[in-house]
mmCIF file with all atom_site columns, C-alpha atoms in Angstrom:
data_model
loop_
_atom_site.group_PDB
_atom_site.id
_atom_site.type_symbol
_atom_site.label_atom_id
_atom_site.label_alt_id
_atom_site.label_comp_id
_atom_site.label_asym_id
_atom_site.label_entity_id
_atom_site.label_seq_id
_atom_site.pdbx_PDB_ins_code
_atom_site.Cartn_x
_atom_site.Cartn_y
_atom_site.Cartn_z
_atom_site.occupancy
_atom_site.B_iso_or_equiv
_atom_site.pdbx_formal_charge
_atom_site.auth_seq_id
_atom_site.auth_comp_id
_atom_site.auth_asym_id
_atom_site.auth_atom_id
_atom_site.pdbx_PDB_model_num
ATOM 1   C CA . MET A 1 1   ? 168.172 12.415  46.727 1.00 0.00 ? 1   MET A CA 1
ATOM 2   C CA . TYR A 1 2   ? 169.846 15.693  47.504 1.00 0.00 ? 2   TYR A CA 1
ATOM 3   C CA . VAL A 1 3   ? 171.014 15.718  51.129 1.00 0.00 ? 3   VAL A CA 1
ATOM 4   C CA . VAL A 1 4   ? 172.492 18.648  53.045 1.00 0.00 ? 4   VAL A CA 1
ATOM 5   C CA . ILE A 1 5   ? 174.562 17.734  56.109 1.00 0.00 ? 5   ILE A CA 1
ATOM 6   C CA . ASN A 1 6   ? 175.497 20.219  58.812 1.00 0.00 ? 6   ASN A CA 1
ATOM 7   C CA . GLY A 1 7   ? 178.771 19.225  60.443 1.00 0.00 ? 7   GLY A CA 1
ATOM 8   C CA . GLY A 1 8   ? 181.987 17.738  59.181 1.00 0.00 ? 8   GLY A CA 1
ATOM 9   C CA . GLY A 1 9   ? 183.078 15.467  62.029 1.00 0.00 ? 9   GLY A CA 1
ATOM 10  C CA . LYS A 1 10  ? 183.468 11.697  61.915 1.00 0.00 ? 10  LYS A CA 1
ATOM 11  C CA . VAL A 1 11  ? 179.743 10.932  61.962 1.00 0.00 ? 11  VAL A CA 1
ATOM 12  C CA . ALA A 1 12  ? 178.924 13.499  59.293 1.00 0.00 ? 12  ALA A CA 1
ATOM 13  C CA . SER A 1 13  ? 181.854 12.597  57.031 1.00 0.00 ? 13  SER A CA 1
ATOM 14  C CA . TYR A 1 14  ? 181.022 8.881   57.232 1.00 0.00 ? 14  TYR A CA 1
ATOM 15  C CA . LEU A 1 15  ? 177.382 9.614   56.396 1.00 0.00 ? 15  LEU A CA 1
ATOM 16  C CA . ALA A 1 16  ? 178.379 11.834  53.479 1.00 0.00 ? 16  ALA A CA 1
ATOM 17  C CA . ARG A 1 17  ? 180.685 9.157   52.089 1.00 0.00 ? 17  ARG A CA 1
ATOM 18  C CA . GLN A 1 18  ? 177.971 6.487   52.355 1.00 0.00 ? 18  GLN A CA 1
ATOM 19  C CA . LEU A 1 19  ? 175.406 8.671   50.595 1.00 0.00 ? 19  LEU A CA 1
ATOM 20  C CA . LEU A 1 20  ? 177.846 9.595   47.838 1.00 0.00 ? 20  LEU A CA 1
ATOM 21  C CA . ASP A 1 21  ? 178.811 5.947   47.334 1.00 0.00 ? 21  ASP A CA 1
ATOM 22  C CA . HIS A 1 22  ? 175.101 5.160   46.858 1.00 0.00 ? 22  HIS A CA 1
ATOM 23  C CA . GLY A 1 23  ? 174.744 7.786   44.155 1.00 0.00 ? 23  GLY A CA 1
ATOM 24  C CA . HIS A 1 24  ? 173.084 10.596  46.108 1.00 0.00 ? 24  HIS A CA 1
ATOM 25  C CA . ALA A 1 25  ? 174.026 14.268  45.791 1.00 0.00 ? 25  ALA A CA 1
ATOM 26  C CA . VAL A 1 26  ? 175.466 15.745  48.988 1.00 0.00 ? 26  VAL A CA 1
ATOM 27  C CA . ALA A 1 27  ? 176.375 19.151  50.374 1.00 0.00 ? 27  ALA A CA 1
ATOM 28  C CA . VAL A 1 28  ? 178.218 19.580  53.683 1.00 0.00 ? 28  VAL A CA 1
ATOM 29  C CA . ILE A 1 29  ? 178.248 22.733  55.822 1.00 0.00 ? 29  ILE A CA 1
ATOM 30  C CA . GLU A 1 30  ? 181.253 22.959  58.132 1.00 0.00 ? 30  GLU A CA 1
ATOM 31  C CA . LYS A 1 31  ? 182.494 26.026  60.021 1.00 0.00 ? 31  LYS A CA 1
ATOM 32  C CA . ARG A 1 32  ? 186.056 24.821  60.697 1.00 0.00 ? 32  ARG A CA 1
ATOM 33  C CA . GLU A 1 33  ? 188.221 25.679  57.704 1.00 0.00 ? 33  GLU A CA 1
ATOM 34  C CA . ASP A 1 34  ? 190.723 22.869  58.218 1.00 0.00 ? 34  ASP A CA 1
ATOM 35  C CA . VAL A 1 35  ? 187.947 20.276  58.477 1.00 0.00 ? 35  VAL A CA 1
ATOM 36  C CA . ALA A 1 36  ? 186.181 21.676  55.413 1.00 0.00 ? 36  ALA A CA 1
ATOM 37  C CA . ARG A 1 37  ? 189.393 21.447  53.384 1.00 0.00 ? 37  ARG A CA 1
ATOM 38  C CA . LYS A 1 38  ? 189.915 17.856  54.539 1.00 0.00 ? 38  LYS A CA 1
ATOM 39  C CA . LEU A 1 39  ? 186.374 16.916  53.509 1.00 0.00 ? 39  LEU A CA 1
ATOM 40  C CA . ALA A 1 40  ? 186.867 18.484  50.084 1.00 0.00 ? 40  ALA A CA 1
ATOM 41  C CA . ALA A 1 41  ? 190.054 16.485  49.597 1.00 0.00 ? 41  ALA A CA 1
ATOM 42  C CA . GLU A 1 42  ? 188.849 13.128  50.939 1.00 0.00 ? 42  GLU A CA 1
ATOM 43  C CA . LEU A 1 43  ? 185.171 12.728  49.996 1.00 0.00 ? 43  LEU A CA 1
ATOM 44  C CA . PRO A 1 44  ? 184.538 10.899  46.698 1.00 0.00 ? 44  PRO A CA 1
ATOM 45  C CA . GLY A 1 45  ? 182.917 12.573  43.730 1.00 0.00 ? 45  GLY A CA 1
ATOM 46  C CA . ASP A 1 46  ? 182.439 16.292  43.826 1.00 0.00 ? 46  ASP A CA 1
ATOM 47  C CA . PRO A 1 47  ? 180.277 17.190  46.858 1.00 0.00 ? 47  PRO A CA 1
ATOM 48  C CA . LEU A 1 48  ? 179.538 20.814  47.656 1.00 0.00 ? 48  LEU A CA 1
ATOM 49  C CA . ILE A 1 49  ? 181.464 21.912  50.762 1.00 0.00 ? 49  ILE A CA 1
ATOM 50  C CA . VAL A 1 50  ? 180.211 25.145  52.321 1.00 0.00 ? 50  VAL A CA 1
ATOM 51  C CA . LEU A 1 51  ? 182.489 26.882  54.832 1.00 0.00 ? 51  LEU A CA 1
ATOM 52  C CA . GLY A 1 52  ? 180.208 28.432  57.448 1.00 0.00 ? 52  GLY A CA 1
ATOM 53  C CA . ASP A 1 53  ? 177.791 27.919  60.316 1.00 0.00 ? 53  ASP A CA 1
ATOM 54  C CA . GLY A 1 54  ? 174.831 25.656  59.501 1.00 0.00 ? 54  GLY A CA 1
ATOM 55  C CA . CYS A 1 55  ? 172.712 27.567  62.019 1.00 0.00 ? 55  CYS A CA 1
ATOM 56  C CA . ASP A 1 56  ? 172.921 30.607  59.733 1.00 0.00 ? 56  ASP A CA 1
ATOM 57  C CA . SER A 1 57  ? 170.368 30.888  56.917 1.00 0.00 ? 57  SER A CA 1
ATOM 58  C CA . VAL A 1 58  ? 172.993 32.370  54.570 1.00 0.00 ? 58  VAL A CA 1
ATOM 59  C CA . TYR A 1 59  ? 175.073 29.199  54.606 1.00 0.00 ? 59  TYR A CA 1
ATOM 60  C CA . GLN A 1 60  ? 172.061 26.902  54.423 1.00 0.00 ? 60  GLN A CA 1
ATOM 61  C CA . GLU A 1 61  ? 170.970 28.815  51.324 1.00 0.00 ? 61  GLU A CA 1
ATOM 62  C CA . ASP A 1 62  ? 174.483 28.485  49.879 1.00 0.00 ? 62  ASP A CA 1
ATOM 63  C CA . ALA A 1 63  ? 174.222 24.724  50.424 1.00 0.00 ? 63  ALA A CA 1
ATOM 64  C CA . GLY A 1 64  ? 170.949 24.570  48.498 1.00 0.00 ? 64  GLY A CA 1
ATOM 65  C CA . VAL A 1 65  ? 168.630 23.606  51.345 1.00 0.00 ? 65  VAL A CA 1
ATOM 66  C CA . THR A 1 66  ? 165.703 25.014  49.341 1.00 0.00 ? 66  THR A CA 1
ATOM 67  C CA . ARG A 1 67  ? 165.959 22.044  46.982 1.00 0.00 ? 67  ARG A CA 1
ATOM 68  C CA . ALA A 1 68  ? 167.119 19.428  49.496 1.00 0.00 ? 68  ALA A CA 1
ATOM 69  C CA . ASP A 1 69  ? 165.116 16.267  50.121 1.00 0.00 ? 69  ASP A CA 1
ATOM 70  C CA . VAL A 1 70  ? 166.699 15.784  53.532 1.00 0.00 ? 70  VAL A CA 1
ATOM 71  C CA . PHE A 1 71  ? 168.577 18.010  55.956 1.00 0.00 ? 71  PHE A CA 1
ATOM 72  C CA . VAL A 1 72  ? 170.815 16.258  58.483 1.00 0.00 ? 72  VAL A CA 1
ATOM 73  C CA . ALA A 1 73  ? 172.299 17.968  61.535 1.00 0.00 ? 73  ALA A CA 1
ATOM 74  C CA . ALA A 1 74  ? 175.175 15.790  62.693 1.00 0.00 ? 74  ALA A CA 1
ATOM 75  C CA . THR A 1 75  ? 177.334 17.984  64.909 1.00 0.00 ? 75  THR A CA 1
ATOM 76  C CA . GLY A 1 76  ? 178.307 17.117  68.461 1.00 0.00 ? 76  GLY A CA 1
ATOM 77  C CA . ASP A 1 77  ? 176.151 19.924  69.867 1.00 0.00 ? 77  ASP A CA 1
ATOM 78  C CA . ASP A 1 78  ? 172.438 19.217  70.399 1.00 0.00 ? 78  ASP A CA 1
ATOM 79  C CA . ASP A 1 79  ? 171.551 22.921  70.562 1.00 0.00 ? 79  ASP A CA 1
ATOM 80  C CA . ASP A 1 80  ? 173.176 23.574  67.187 1.00 0.00 ? 80  ASP A CA 1
ATOM 81  C CA . ASN A 1 81  ? 171.493 20.531  65.672 1.00 0.00 ? 81  ASN A CA 1
ATOM 82  C CA . LEU A 1 82  ? 168.088 21.658  66.918 1.00 0.00 ? 82  LEU A CA 1
ATOM 83  C CA . VAL A 1 83  ? 168.497 25.215  65.631 1.00 0.00 ? 83  VAL A CA 1
ATOM 84  C CA . ALA A 1 84  ? 169.830 24.074  62.257 1.00 0.00 ? 84  ALA A CA 1
ATOM 85  C CA . CYS A 1 85  ? 166.963 21.615  61.728 1.00 0.00 ? 85  CYS A CA 1
ATOM 86  C CA . GLN A 1 86  ? 164.351 24.153  62.766 1.00 0.00 ? 86  GLN A CA 1
ATOM 87  C CA . LEU A 1 87  ? 165.838 26.693  60.376 1.00 0.00 ? 87  LEU A CA 1
ATOM 88  C CA . ALA A 1 88  ? 165.836 24.191  57.512 1.00 0.00 ? 88  ALA A CA 1
ATOM 89  C CA . LYS A 1 89  ? 162.216 23.229  58.151 1.00 0.00 ? 89  LYS A CA 1
ATOM 90  C CA . ILE A 1 90  ? 160.727 26.661  58.835 1.00 0.00 ? 90  ILE A CA 1
ATOM 91  C CA . ALA A 1 91  ? 162.780 29.002  56.631 1.00 0.00 ? 91  ALA A CA 1
ATOM 92  C CA . PHE A 1 92  ? 163.440 26.681  53.702 1.00 0.00 ? 92  PHE A CA 1
ATOM 93  C CA . GLY A 1 93  ? 160.628 24.114  53.934 1.00 0.00 ? 93  GLY A CA 1
ATOM 94  C CA . VAL A 1 94  ? 162.872 21.061  53.779 1.00 0.00 ? 94  VAL A CA 1
ATOM 95  C CA . PRO A 1 95  ? 160.510 18.046  53.813 1.00 0.00 ? 95  PRO A CA 1
ATOM 96  C CA . ARG A 1 96  ? 162.586 15.938  56.193 1.00 0.00 ? 96  ARG A CA 1
ATOM 97  C CA . ALA A 1 97  ? 164.962 16.975  58.981 1.00 0.00 ? 97  ALA A CA 1
ATOM 98  C CA . VAL A 1 98  ? 167.072 14.418  60.841 1.00 0.00 ? 98  VAL A CA 1
ATOM 99  C CA . ALA A 1 99  ? 169.258 15.218  63.828 1.00 0.00 ? 99  ALA A CA 1
ATOM 100 C CA . ARG A 1 100 ? 171.995 13.462  65.715 1.00 0.00 ? 100 ARG A CA 1
ATOM 101 C CA . VAL A 1 101 ? 171.147 13.653  69.425 1.00 0.00 ? 101 VAL A CA 1
ATOM 102 C CA . ASN A 1 102 ? 174.114 13.364  71.757 1.00 0.00 ? 102 ASN A CA 1
ATOM 103 C CA . ASN A 1 103 ? 172.129 13.459  75.007 1.00 0.00 ? 103 ASN A CA 1
ATOM 104 C CA . PRO A 1 104 ? 169.147 11.031  74.970 1.00 0.00 ? 104 PRO A CA 1
ATOM 105 C CA . LYS A 1 105 ? 167.301 13.319  77.404 1.00 0.00 ? 105 LYS A CA 1
ATOM 106 C CA . ASN A 1 106 ? 166.897 15.795  74.538 1.00 0.00 ? 106 ASN A CA 1
ATOM 107 C CA . GLU A 1 107 ? 165.169 13.370  72.164 1.00 0.00 ? 107 GLU A CA 1
ATOM 108 C CA . HIS A 1 108 ? 161.632 14.341  73.175 1.00 0.00 ? 108 HIS A CA 1
ATOM 109 C CA . ILE A 1 109 ? 162.337 17.991  72.332 1.00 0.00 ? 109 ILE A CA 1
ATOM 110 C CA . PHE A 1 110 ? 163.329 17.110  68.766 1.00 0.00 ? 110 PHE A CA 1
ATOM 111 C CA . HIS A 1 111 ? 160.342 14.805  68.324 1.00 0.00 ? 111 HIS A CA 1
ATOM 112 C CA . ALA A 1 112 ? 157.953 17.457  69.667 1.00 0.00 ? 112 ALA A CA 1
ATOM 113 C CA . LEU A 1 113 ? 159.207 19.833  66.970 1.00 0.00 ? 113 LEU A CA 1
ATOM 114 C CA . GLY A 1 114 ? 158.783 17.305  64.177 1.00 0.00 ? 114 GLY A CA 1
ATOM 115 C CA . ILE A 1 115 ? 162.470 16.485  63.831 1.00 0.00 ? 115 ILE A CA 1
ATOM 116 C CA . GLU A 1 116 ? 163.628 12.886  63.546 1.00 0.00 ? 116 GLU A CA 1
ATOM 117 C CA . ALA A 1 117 ? 166.116 12.340  66.353 1.00 0.00 ? 117 ALA A CA 1
ATOM 118 C CA . ILE A 1 118 ? 168.749 9.606   66.333 1.00 0.00 ? 118 ILE A CA 1
ATOM 119 C CA . SER A 1 119 ? 170.584 8.811   69.557 1.00 0.00 ? 119 SER A CA 1
ATOM 120 C CA . SER A 1 120 ? 173.203 6.072   69.472 1.00 0.00 ? 120 SER A CA 1
ATOM 121 C CA . THR A 1 121 ? 172.780 5.612   73.224 1.00 0.00 ? 121 THR A CA 1
ATOM 122 C CA . THR A 1 122 ? 169.054 4.988   72.853 1.00 0.00 ? 122 THR A CA 1
ATOM 123 C CA . ILE A 1 123 ? 169.544 2.636   69.906 1.00 0.00 ? 123 ILE A CA 1
ATOM 124 C CA . ILE A 1 124 ? 172.101 0.551   71.800 1.00 0.00 ? 124 ILE A CA 1
ATOM 125 C CA . SER A 1 125 ? 169.935 0.355   74.918 1.00 0.00 ? 125 SER A CA 1
ATOM 126 C CA . ARG A 1 126 ? 166.924 -0.719  72.850 1.00 0.00 ? 126 ARG A CA 1
ATOM 127 C CA . LEU A 1 127 ? 168.937 -3.402  71.089 1.00 0.00 ? 127 LEU A CA 1
ATOM 128 C CA . ILE A 1 128 ? 170.169 -4.765  74.425 1.00 0.00 ? 128 ILE A CA 1
ATOM 129 C CA . GLU A 1 129 ? 166.652 -4.727  75.866 1.00 0.00 ? 129 GLU A CA 1
ATOM 130 C CA . GLU A 1 130 ? 165.126 -6.354  72.792 1.00 0.00 ? 130 GLU A CA 1
ATOM 131 C CA . GLU A 1 131 ? 167.787 -9.076  72.764 1.00 0.00 ? 131 GLU A CA 1
ATOM 132 C CA . ALA A 1 132 ? 167.157 -9.795  76.438 1.00 0.00 ? 132 ALA A CA 1
ATOM 133 C CA . THR A 1 133 ? 163.352 -9.764  76.405 1.00 0.00 ? 133 THR A CA 1
ATOM 134 C CA . ILE A 1 134 ? 162.263 -10.806 72.895 1.00 0.00 ? 134 ILE A CA 1
ATOM 135 C CA . GLY A 1 135 ? 164.866 -13.498 72.330 1.00 0.00 ? 135 GLY A CA 1
ATOM 136 C CA . ASP A 1 136 ? 164.889 -14.682 68.704 1.00 0.00 ? 136 ASP A CA 1
ATOM 137 C CA . MET A 1 137 ? 163.097 -11.592 67.448 1.00 0.00 ? 137 MET A CA 1
ATOM 138 C CA . ARG A 1 138 ? 165.447 -8.917  66.160 1.00 0.00 ? 138 ARG A CA 1
ATOM 139 C CA . THR A 1 139 ? 164.655 -5.324  65.208 1.00 0.00 ? 139 THR A CA 1
ATOM 140 C CA . LEU A 1 140 ? 166.293 -4.518  61.883 1.00 0.00 ? 140 LEU A CA 1
ATOM 141 C CA . MET A 1 141 ? 165.213 -0.888  61.626 1.00 0.00 ? 141 MET A CA 1
ATOM 142 C CA . ALA A 1 142 ? 163.198 1.624   63.629 1.00 0.00 ? 142 ALA A CA 1
ATOM 143 C CA . LEU A 1 143 ? 161.262 4.026   61.443 1.00 0.00 ? 143 LEU A CA 1
ATOM 144 C CA . ARG A 1 144 ? 160.348 7.702   61.718 1.00 0.00 ? 144 ARG A CA 1
ATOM 145 C CA . LYS A 1 145 ? 159.648 8.520   65.358 1.00 0.00 ? 145 LYS A CA 1
ATOM 146 C CA . GLY A 1 146 ? 160.283 4.974   66.550 1.00 0.00 ? 146 GLY A CA 1
ATOM 147 C CA . ASP A 1 147 ? 156.652 3.741   66.591 1.00 0.00 ? 147 ASP A CA 1
ATOM 148 C CA . MET A 1 148 ? 157.111 1.460   63.540 1.00 0.00 ? 148 MET A CA 1
ATOM 149 C CA . ALA A 1 149 ? 159.820 -1.108  62.898 1.00 0.00 ? 149 ALA A CA 1
ATOM 150 C CA . ILE A 1 150 ? 160.996 -3.779  60.487 1.00 0.00 ? 150 ILE A CA 1
ATOM 151 C CA . VAL A 1 151 ? 161.667 -6.976  62.428 1.00 0.00 ? 151 VAL A CA 1
ATOM 152 C CA . GLU A 1 152 ? 163.112 -10.408 61.813 1.00 0.00 ? 152 GLU A CA 1
ATOM 153 C CA . ILE A 1 153 ? 161.564 -13.485 63.462 1.00 0.00 ? 153 ILE A CA 1
ATOM 154 C CA . GLU A 1 154 ? 162.847 -17.043 63.001 1.00 0.00 ? 154 GLU A CA 1
ATOM 155 C CA . LEU A 1 155 ? 160.173 -19.735 62.999 1.00 0.00 ? 155 LEU A CA 1
ATOM 156 C CA . PRO A 1 156 ? 160.947 -22.790 65.151 1.00 0.00 ? 156 PRO A CA 1
ATOM 157 C CA . VAL A 1 157 ? 161.974 -25.996 63.399 1.00 0.00 ? 157 VAL A CA 1
ATOM 158 C CA . ASP A 1 158 ? 159.920 -28.103 65.831 1.00 0.00 ? 158 ASP A CA 1
ATOM 159 C CA . ARG A 1 159 ? 156.300 -27.401 66.809 1.00 0.00 ? 159 ARG A CA 1
ATOM 160 C CA . CYS A 1 160 ? 155.867 -24.552 64.321 1.00 0.00 ? 160 CYS A CA 1
ATOM 161 C CA . VAL A 1 161 ? 152.352 -23.186 64.894 1.00 0.00 ? 161 VAL A CA 1
ATOM 162 C CA . VAL A 1 162 ? 152.056 -21.387 61.540 1.00 0.00 ? 162 VAL A CA 1
ATOM 163 C CA . CYS A 1 163 ? 153.908 -23.773 59.226 1.00 0.00 ? 163 CYS A CA 1
ATOM 164 C CA . GLY A 1 164 ? 151.786 -25.191 56.423 1.00 0.00 ? 164 GLY A CA 1
ATOM 165 C CA . LYS A 1 165 ? 149.361 -22.295 56.718 1.00 0.00 ? 165 LYS A CA 1
ATOM 166 C CA . GLN A 1 166 ? 148.875 -19.590 54.130 1.00 0.00 ? 166 GLN A CA 1
ATOM 167 C CA . VAL A 1 167 ? 149.744 -16.046 55.160 1.00 0.00 ? 167 VAL A CA 1
ATOM 168 C CA . ALA A 1 168 ? 146.145 -14.956 54.532 1.00 0.00 ? 168 ALA A CA 1
ATOM 169 C CA . GLU A 1 169 ? 144.973 -17.446 57.171 1.00 0.00 ? 169 GLU A CA 1
ATOM 170 C CA . LEU A 1 170 ? 147.178 -16.094 59.951 1.00 0.00 ? 170 LEU A CA 1
ATOM 171 C CA . ASN A 1 171 ? 145.657 -14.146 62.832 1.00 0.00 ? 171 ASN A CA 1
ATOM 172 C CA . LEU A 1 172 ? 148.202 -11.330 63.008 1.00 0.00 ? 172 LEU A CA 1
ATOM 173 C CA . PRO A 1 173 ? 147.974 -8.284  65.303 1.00 0.00 ? 173 PRO A CA 1
ATOM 174 C CA . ALA A 1 174 ? 146.681 -5.033  63.825 1.00 0.00 ? 174 ALA A CA 1
ATOM 175 C CA . ASP A 1 175 ? 149.194 -2.951  61.864 1.00 0.00 ? 175 ASP A CA 1
ATOM 176 C CA . CYS A 1 176 ? 151.473 -5.943  61.225 1.00 0.00 ? 176 CYS A CA 1
ATOM 177 C CA . LEU A 1 177 ? 152.427 -6.952  57.695 1.00 0.00 ? 177 LEU A CA 1
ATOM 178 C CA . ILE A 1 178 ? 154.648 -9.849  56.600 1.00 0.00 ? 178 ILE A CA 1
ATOM 179 C CA . VAL A 1 179 ? 156.914 -8.607  53.820 1.00 0.00 ? 179 VAL A CA 1
ATOM 180 C CA . ALA A 1 180 ? 159.193 -11.525 52.918 1.00 0.00 ? 180 ALA A CA 1
ATOM 181 C CA . LEU A 1 181 ? 160.528 -14.914 53.993 1.00 0.00 ? 181 LEU A CA 1
ATOM 182 C CA . LEU A 1 182 ? 164.191 -15.909 54.091 1.00 0.00 ? 182 LEU A CA 1
ATOM 183 C CA . ARG A 1 183 ? 164.448 -19.622 53.324 1.00 0.00 ? 183 ARG A CA 1
ATOM 184 C CA . GLY A 1 184 ? 167.988 -20.905 53.058 1.00 0.00 ? 184 GLY A CA 1
ATOM 185 C CA . ASP A 1 185 ? 169.691 -18.705 50.484 1.00 0.00 ? 185 ASP A CA 1
ATOM 186 C CA . ASP A 1 186 ? 166.395 -17.584 48.932 1.00 0.00 ? 186 ASP A CA 1
ATOM 187 C CA . THR A 1 187 ? 164.345 -14.477 49.602 1.00 0.00 ? 187 THR A CA 1
ATOM 188 C CA . ILE A 1 188 ? 160.656 -15.133 48.981 1.00 0.00 ? 188 ILE A CA 1
ATOM 189 C CA . PRO A 1 189 ? 158.215 -12.248 48.406 1.00 0.00 ? 189 PRO A CA 1
ATOM 190 C CA . VAL A 1 190 ? 155.023 -12.865 50.361 1.00 0.00 ? 190 VAL A CA 1
ATOM 191 C CA . HIS A 1 191 ? 151.442 -12.896 49.095 1.00 0.00 ? 191 HIS A CA 1
ATOM 192 C CA . GLY A 1 192 ? 148.251 -14.243 50.646 1.00 0.00 ? 192 GLY A CA 1
ATOM 193 C CA . GLN A 1 193 ? 148.799 -17.817 49.409 1.00 0.00 ? 193 GLN A CA 1
ATOM 194 C CA . THR A 1 194 ? 152.417 -18.096 50.576 1.00 0.00 ? 194 THR A CA 1
ATOM 195 C CA . GLU A 1 195 ? 152.926 -21.005 52.980 1.00 0.00 ? 195 GLU A CA 1
ATOM 196 C CA . MET A 1 196 ? 155.486 -20.887 55.761 1.00 0.00 ? 196 MET A CA 1
ATOM 197 C CA . GLN A 1 197 ? 157.946 -23.671 56.501 1.00 0.00 ? 197 GLN A CA 1
ATOM 198 C CA . PRO A 1 198 ? 159.895 -24.616 59.653 1.00 0.00 ? 198 PRO A CA 1
ATOM 199 C CA . GLY A 1 199 ? 163.053 -22.537 60.015 1.00 0.00 ? 199 GLY A CA 1
ATOM 200 C CA . ASP A 1 200 ? 161.813 -19.725 57.781 1.00 0.00 ? 200 ASP A CA 1
ATOM 201 C CA . VAL A 1 201 ? 162.951 -16.260 58.828 1.00 0.00 ? 201 VAL A CA 1
ATOM 202 C CA . VAL A 1 202 ? 160.011 -13.850 58.647 1.00 0.00 ? 202 VAL A CA 1
ATOM 203 C CA . ILE A 1 203 ? 160.614 -10.199 57.746 1.00 0.00 ? 203 ILE A CA 1
ATOM 204 C CA . ALA A 1 204 ? 157.666 -8.124  58.986 1.00 0.00 ? 204 ALA A CA 1
ATOM 205 C CA . PHE A 1 205 ? 156.582 -4.497  59.250 1.00 0.00 ? 205 PHE A CA 1
ATOM 206 C CA . THR A 1 206 ? 154.919 -3.767  62.592 1.00 0.00 ? 206 THR A CA 1
ATOM 207 C CA . LYS A 1 207 ? 154.046 -1.211  65.203 1.00 0.00 ? 207 LYS A CA 1
ATOM 208 C CA . VAL A 1 208 ? 156.660 -1.402  67.971 1.00 0.00 ? 208 VAL A CA 1
ATOM 209 C CA . ALA A 1 209 ? 153.869 -1.792  70.535 1.00 0.00 ? 209 ALA A CA 1
ATOM 210 C CA . HIS A 1 210 ? 152.714 -4.969  68.749 1.00 0.00 ? 210 HIS A CA 1
ATOM 211 C CA . GLU A 1 211 ? 156.108 -6.671  68.402 1.00 0.00 ? 211 GLU A CA 1
ATOM 212 C CA . ARG A 1 212 ? 155.554 -9.145  71.240 1.00 0.00 ? 212 ARG A CA 1
ATOM 213 C CA . ALA A 1 213 ? 152.060 -10.003 70.006 1.00 0.00 ? 213 ALA A CA 1
ATOM 214 C CA . LEU A 1 214 ? 153.441 -10.603 66.504 1.00 0.00 ? 214 LEU A CA 1
ATOM 215 C CA . LYS A 1 215 ? 156.134 -12.910 67.837 1.00 0.00 ? 215 LYS A CA 1
ATOM 216 C CA . LYS A 1 216 ? 153.536 -14.881 69.813 1.00 0.00 ? 216 LYS A CA 1
ATOM 217 C CA . ALA A 1 217 ? 151.270 -15.167 66.765 1.00 0.00 ? 217 ALA A CA 1
ATOM 218 C CA . LEU A 1 218 ? 154.115 -16.579 64.640 1.00 0.00 ? 218 LEU A CA 1
ATOM 219 C CA . THR A 1 219 ? 155.955 -18.744 67.162 1.00 0.00 ? 219 THR A CA 1
ATOM 220 C CA . GLY A 1 220 ? 153.438 -19.419 69.939 1.00 0.00 ? 220 GLY A CA 1
ATOM 221 C CA . GLU A 1 221 ? 155.899 -18.060 72.480 1.00 0.00 ? 221 GLU A CA 1
#
């Protein structure tokens, strides 16, 4: 992928490094000259560093947003992130815009405008709530606007209600799909004839609203 990142702070620089390490092409727009020079010196490979304001179409064009797969606004200012993402989507037609949201109260604004909003505060609170209320079910990843998730559910060793049954026989909630089983050190791709065993860890794709129903269907709890 080609990813353009607006912002050169700790979050943005870490993201850029991770993407570069995974073989993606990256451009970073940063308006502070000293930070831009530091990024150019420290980031691996040869990323494009654009000195300028990511809320300005001139600098987005310099960064190649017209050919970007993803635009990420990762500054510490929600207003700047919103403007930059809107500009990338409307003026340059970037297919996917993702924004760091510093104040969780602003998330709904980003979502209403079709921008994927990521708030560390919201993620942490959800993880705490899920750990407290869903127990041995863990959310591995929330997707898109947060209505879909990949979850991990460990089947009980004793009194397993689905063990010995084939996946095709299970009465799962709507919009839930079992993707794989973790059994010891093995990862087992799932098909309709796959049978579950006590202690298996189920990896499933589900609507967030159906997480509890999925857990009940697999564990009886």
